[in-house]
mmCIF file of C-alpha atoms in Angstrom:
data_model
loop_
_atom_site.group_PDB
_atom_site.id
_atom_site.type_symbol
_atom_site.label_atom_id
_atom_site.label_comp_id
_atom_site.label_asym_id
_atom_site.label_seq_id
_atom_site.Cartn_x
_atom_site.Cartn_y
_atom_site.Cartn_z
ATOM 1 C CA UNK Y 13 60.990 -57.409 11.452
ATOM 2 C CA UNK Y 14 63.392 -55.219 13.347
ATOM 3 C CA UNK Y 15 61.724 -52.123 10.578
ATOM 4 C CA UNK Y 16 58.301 -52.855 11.372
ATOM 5 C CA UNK Y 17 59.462 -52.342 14.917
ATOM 6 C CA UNK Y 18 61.483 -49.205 14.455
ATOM 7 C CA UNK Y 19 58.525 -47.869 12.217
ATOM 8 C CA UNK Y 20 55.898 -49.337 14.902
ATOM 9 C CA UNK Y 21 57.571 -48.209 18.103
ATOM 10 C CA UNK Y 22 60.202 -45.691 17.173
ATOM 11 C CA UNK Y 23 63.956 -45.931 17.413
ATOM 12 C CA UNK Y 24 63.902 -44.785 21.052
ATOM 13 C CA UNK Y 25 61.417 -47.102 21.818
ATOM 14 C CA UNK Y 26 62.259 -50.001 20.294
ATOM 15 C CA UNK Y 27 64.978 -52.389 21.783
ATOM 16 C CA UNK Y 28 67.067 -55.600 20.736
ATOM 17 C CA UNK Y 29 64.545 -57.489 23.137
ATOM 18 C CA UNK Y 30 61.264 -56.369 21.416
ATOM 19 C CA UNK Y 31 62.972 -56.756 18.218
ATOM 20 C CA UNK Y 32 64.131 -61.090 18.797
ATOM 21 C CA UNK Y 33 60.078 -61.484 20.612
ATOM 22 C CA UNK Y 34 58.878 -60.483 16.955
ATOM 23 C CA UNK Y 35 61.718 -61.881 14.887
ATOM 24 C CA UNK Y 36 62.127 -65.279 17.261
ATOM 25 C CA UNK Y 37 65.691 -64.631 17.274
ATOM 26 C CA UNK Y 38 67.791 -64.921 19.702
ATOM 27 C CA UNK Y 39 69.725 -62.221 21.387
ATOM 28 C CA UNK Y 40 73.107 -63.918 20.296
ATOM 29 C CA UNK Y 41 72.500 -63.847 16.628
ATOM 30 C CA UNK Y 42 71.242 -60.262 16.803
ATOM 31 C CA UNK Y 43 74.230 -59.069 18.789
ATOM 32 C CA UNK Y 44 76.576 -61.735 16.261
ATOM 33 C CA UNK Y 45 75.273 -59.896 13.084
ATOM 34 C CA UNK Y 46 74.819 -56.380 14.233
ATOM 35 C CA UNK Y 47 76.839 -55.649 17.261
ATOM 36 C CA UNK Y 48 74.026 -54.091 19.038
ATOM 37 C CA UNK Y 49 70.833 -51.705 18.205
ATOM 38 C CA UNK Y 50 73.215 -49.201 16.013
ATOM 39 C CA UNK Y 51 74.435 -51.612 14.511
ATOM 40 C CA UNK Y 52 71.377 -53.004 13.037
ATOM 41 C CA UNK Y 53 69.707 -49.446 12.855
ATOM 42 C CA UNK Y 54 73.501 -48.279 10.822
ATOM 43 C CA UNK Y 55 72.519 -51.696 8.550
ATOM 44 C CA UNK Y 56 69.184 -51.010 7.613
ATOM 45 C CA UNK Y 57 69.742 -47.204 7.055
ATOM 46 C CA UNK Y 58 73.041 -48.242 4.935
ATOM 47 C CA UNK Y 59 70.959 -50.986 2.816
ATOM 48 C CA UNK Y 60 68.593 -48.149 2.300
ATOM 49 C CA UNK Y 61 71.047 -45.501 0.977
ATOM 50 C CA UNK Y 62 72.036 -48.652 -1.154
ATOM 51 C CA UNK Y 63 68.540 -49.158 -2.486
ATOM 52 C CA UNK Y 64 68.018 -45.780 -3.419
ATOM 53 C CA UNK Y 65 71.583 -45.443 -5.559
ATOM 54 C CA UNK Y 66 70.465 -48.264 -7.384
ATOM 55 C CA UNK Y 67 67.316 -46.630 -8.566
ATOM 56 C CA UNK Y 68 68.953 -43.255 -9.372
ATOM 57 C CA UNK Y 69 72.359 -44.200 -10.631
ATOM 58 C CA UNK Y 70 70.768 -45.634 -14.388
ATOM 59 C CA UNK Y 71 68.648 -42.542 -14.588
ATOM 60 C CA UNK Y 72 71.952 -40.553 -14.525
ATOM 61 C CA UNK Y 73 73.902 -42.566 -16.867
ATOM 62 C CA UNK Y 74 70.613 -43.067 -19.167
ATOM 63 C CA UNK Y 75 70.110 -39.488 -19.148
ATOM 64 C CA UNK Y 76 70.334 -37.207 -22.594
ATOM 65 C CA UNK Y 77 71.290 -33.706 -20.830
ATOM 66 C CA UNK Y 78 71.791 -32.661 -17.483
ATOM 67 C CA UNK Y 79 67.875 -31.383 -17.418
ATOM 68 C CA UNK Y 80 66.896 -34.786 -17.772
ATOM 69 C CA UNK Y 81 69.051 -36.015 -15.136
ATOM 70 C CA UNK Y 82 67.759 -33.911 -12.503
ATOM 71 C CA UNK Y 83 64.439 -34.697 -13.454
ATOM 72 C CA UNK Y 84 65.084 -38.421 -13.367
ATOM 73 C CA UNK Y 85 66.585 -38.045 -10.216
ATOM 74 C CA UNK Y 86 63.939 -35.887 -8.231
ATOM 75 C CA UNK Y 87 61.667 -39.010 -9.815
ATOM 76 C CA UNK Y 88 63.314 -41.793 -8.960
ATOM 77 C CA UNK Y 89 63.612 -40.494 -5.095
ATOM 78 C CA UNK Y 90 59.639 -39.382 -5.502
ATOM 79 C CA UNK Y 91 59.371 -43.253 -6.788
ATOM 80 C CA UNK Y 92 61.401 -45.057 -3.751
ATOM 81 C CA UNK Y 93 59.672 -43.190 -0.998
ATOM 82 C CA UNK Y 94 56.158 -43.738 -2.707
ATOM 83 C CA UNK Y 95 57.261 -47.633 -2.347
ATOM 84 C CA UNK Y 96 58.545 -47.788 0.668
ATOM 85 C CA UNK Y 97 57.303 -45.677 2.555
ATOM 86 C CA UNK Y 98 58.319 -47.494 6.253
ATOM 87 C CA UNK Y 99 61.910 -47.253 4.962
ATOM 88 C CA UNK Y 100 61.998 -43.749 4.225
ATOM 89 C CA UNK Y 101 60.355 -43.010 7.297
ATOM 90 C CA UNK Y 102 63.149 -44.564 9.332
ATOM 91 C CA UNK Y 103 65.700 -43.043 7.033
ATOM 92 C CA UNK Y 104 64.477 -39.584 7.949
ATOM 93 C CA UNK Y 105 63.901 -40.632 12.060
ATOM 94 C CA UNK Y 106 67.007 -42.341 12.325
ATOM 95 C CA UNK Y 107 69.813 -40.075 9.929
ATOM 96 C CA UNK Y 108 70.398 -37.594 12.933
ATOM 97 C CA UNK Y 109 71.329 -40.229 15.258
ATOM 98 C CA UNK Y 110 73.185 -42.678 12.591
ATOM 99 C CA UNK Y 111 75.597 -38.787 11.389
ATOM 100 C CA UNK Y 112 76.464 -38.321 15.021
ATOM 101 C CA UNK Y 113 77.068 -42.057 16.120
ATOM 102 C CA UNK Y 114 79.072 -44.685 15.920
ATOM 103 C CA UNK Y 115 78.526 -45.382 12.267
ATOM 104 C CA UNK Y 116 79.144 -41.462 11.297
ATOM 105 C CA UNK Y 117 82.298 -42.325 9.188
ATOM 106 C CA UNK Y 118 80.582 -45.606 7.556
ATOM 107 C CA UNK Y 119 77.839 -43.200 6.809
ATOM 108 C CA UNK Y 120 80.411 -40.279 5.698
ATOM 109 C CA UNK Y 121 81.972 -43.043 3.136
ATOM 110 C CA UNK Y 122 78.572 -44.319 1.663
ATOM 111 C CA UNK Y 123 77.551 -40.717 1.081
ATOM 112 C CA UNK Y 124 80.733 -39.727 -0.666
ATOM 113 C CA UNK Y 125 80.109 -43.170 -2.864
ATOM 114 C CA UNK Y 126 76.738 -41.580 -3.164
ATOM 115 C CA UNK Y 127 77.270 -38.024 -4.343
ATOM 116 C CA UNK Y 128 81.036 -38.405 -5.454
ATOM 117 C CA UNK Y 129 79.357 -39.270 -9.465
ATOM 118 C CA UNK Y 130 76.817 -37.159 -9.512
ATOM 119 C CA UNK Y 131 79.103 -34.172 -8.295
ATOM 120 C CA UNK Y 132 81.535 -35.277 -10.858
ATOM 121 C CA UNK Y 133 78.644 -35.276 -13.841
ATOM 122 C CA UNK Y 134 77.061 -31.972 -12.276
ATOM 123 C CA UNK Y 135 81.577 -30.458 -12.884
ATOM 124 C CA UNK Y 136 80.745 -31.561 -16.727
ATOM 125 C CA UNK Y 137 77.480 -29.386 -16.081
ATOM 126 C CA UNK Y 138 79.133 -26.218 -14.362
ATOM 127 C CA UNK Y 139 82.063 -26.497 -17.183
ATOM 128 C CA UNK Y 140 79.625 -26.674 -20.683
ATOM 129 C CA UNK Y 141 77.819 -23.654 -18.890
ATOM 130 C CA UNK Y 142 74.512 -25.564 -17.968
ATOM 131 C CA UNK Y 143 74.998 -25.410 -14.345
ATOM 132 C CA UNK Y 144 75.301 -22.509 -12.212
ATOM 133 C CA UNK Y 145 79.119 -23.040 -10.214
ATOM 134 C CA UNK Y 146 77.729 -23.182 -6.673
ATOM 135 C CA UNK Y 147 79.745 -24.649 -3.384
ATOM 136 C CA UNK Y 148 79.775 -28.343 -3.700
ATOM 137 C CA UNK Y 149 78.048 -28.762 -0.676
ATOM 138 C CA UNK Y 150 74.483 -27.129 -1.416
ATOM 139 C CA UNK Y 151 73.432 -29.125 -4.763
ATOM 140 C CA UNK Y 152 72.271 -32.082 -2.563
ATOM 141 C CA UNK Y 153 70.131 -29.683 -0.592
ATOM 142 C CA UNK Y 154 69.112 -28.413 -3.313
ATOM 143 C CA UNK Y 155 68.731 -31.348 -4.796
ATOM 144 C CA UNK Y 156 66.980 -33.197 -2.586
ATOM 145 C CA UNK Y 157 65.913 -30.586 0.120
ATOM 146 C CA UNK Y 158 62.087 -29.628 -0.627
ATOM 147 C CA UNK Y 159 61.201 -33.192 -2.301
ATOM 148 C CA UNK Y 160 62.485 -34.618 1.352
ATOM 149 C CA UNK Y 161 60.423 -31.945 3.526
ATOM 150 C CA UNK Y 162 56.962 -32.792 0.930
ATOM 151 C CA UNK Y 163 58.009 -36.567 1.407
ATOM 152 C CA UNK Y 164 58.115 -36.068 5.441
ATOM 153 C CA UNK Y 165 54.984 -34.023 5.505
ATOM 154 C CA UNK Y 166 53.472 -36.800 3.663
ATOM 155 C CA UNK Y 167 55.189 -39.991 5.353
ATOM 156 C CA UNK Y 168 53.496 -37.763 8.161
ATOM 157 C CA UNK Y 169 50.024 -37.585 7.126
ATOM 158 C CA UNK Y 170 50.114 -34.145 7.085
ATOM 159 C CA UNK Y 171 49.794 -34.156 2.974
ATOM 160 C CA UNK Y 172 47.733 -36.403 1.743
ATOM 161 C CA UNK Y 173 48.824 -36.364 -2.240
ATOM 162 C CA UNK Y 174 52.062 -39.191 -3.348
ATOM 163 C CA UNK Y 175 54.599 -37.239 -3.611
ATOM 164 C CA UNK Y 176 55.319 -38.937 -7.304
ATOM 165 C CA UNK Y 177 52.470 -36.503 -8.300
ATOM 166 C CA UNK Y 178 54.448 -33.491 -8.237
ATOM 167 C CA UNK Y 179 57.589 -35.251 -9.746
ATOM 168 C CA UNK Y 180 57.509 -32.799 -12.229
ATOM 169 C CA UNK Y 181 56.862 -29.327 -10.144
ATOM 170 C CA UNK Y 182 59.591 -30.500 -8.011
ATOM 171 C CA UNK Y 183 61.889 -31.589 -10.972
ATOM 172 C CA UNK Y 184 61.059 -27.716 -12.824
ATOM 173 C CA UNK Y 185 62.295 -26.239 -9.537
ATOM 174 C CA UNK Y 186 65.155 -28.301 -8.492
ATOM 175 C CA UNK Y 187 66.228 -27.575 -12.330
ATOM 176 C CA UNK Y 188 65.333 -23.450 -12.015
ATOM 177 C CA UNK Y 189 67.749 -23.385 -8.642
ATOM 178 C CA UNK Y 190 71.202 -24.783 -10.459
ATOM 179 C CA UNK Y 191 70.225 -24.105 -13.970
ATOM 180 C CA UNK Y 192 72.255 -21.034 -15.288
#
């Protein structure tokens, strides 16, 4: 409920009242669970990040070369937003506020559980010569960076095409920028 409200109304908009009207909760168990709005908004966005590891963790360990696990990943991220699109949406409206708020170091963990594997397979990479050695902290930009901005423009309306269409332009790209 309290999604369909963020996605609905917006995180500015929408408030722990609005949010226990639609849910018939009451204020107390909100505020007993979640502390307050961040709280829940940190939860959701959290169980999110969650969601999405679990969907691109096997494609890494499943993978044959380090080709196939890019491509797998850019796929599997194509694949989560294409399903839920009302999460991703938040995800992308509420990240700015989540990285400078109280839930910034709960956020700073779960990343580092996040990336801390896939950095460590992508060292394997850089050392057998099939990665390009590039500071740590641009392969999840590059990664990740123009598959997010398509899956904005498209959460957006302003593209109409999935974005699990192109799963394989994006893939050959993300692969051509830390491919030696």
């Amino acid at each position: 409920c309290a999604l369909d409200c963020l996605d609905e109304l917006g995180l500015e908009a929408t408030t722990v009242e609005v949010i226990r009207q639609r849910s018939g909760s009451s204020v107390g168990t909100i505020y007993h669970h979640f502390g307050n709005k961040e709280g829940l908004v940190a939860a959701i966005f959290l169980a999110a990040l969650d969601d999405q590891q679990m969907q691109m963790t096997p494609v890494v360990e499943q993978a044959a070369d380090m080709q196939q696990a890019v491509s797998g990943l850019i796929t599997a991220y194509l694949r989560w937003v294409g399903e839920q699109p009302k999460l991703a949406r938040f995800m992308f409206k509420a990240r700015a506020s989540l990285a400078s708020g109280a839930f910034r170091q709960k956020l700073d963990e779960r990343n580092r559980k996040r990336y801390g594997p896939l950095l460590a397979y992508f060292e394997k990479g850089i050392e057998s010569g099939t990665l390009r050695r590039l500071p740590r902290e641009i392969y999840a930009p590059l990664l990740f960076g123009q598959v997010e901005n398509y899956c904005r423009a498209w959460l957006g309306g302003r593209v109409k095409t999935p974005p699990l269409k192109y799963a394989k332009d994006f893939a050959e790209a993300t692969w051509r920028s830390i491919a030696v």
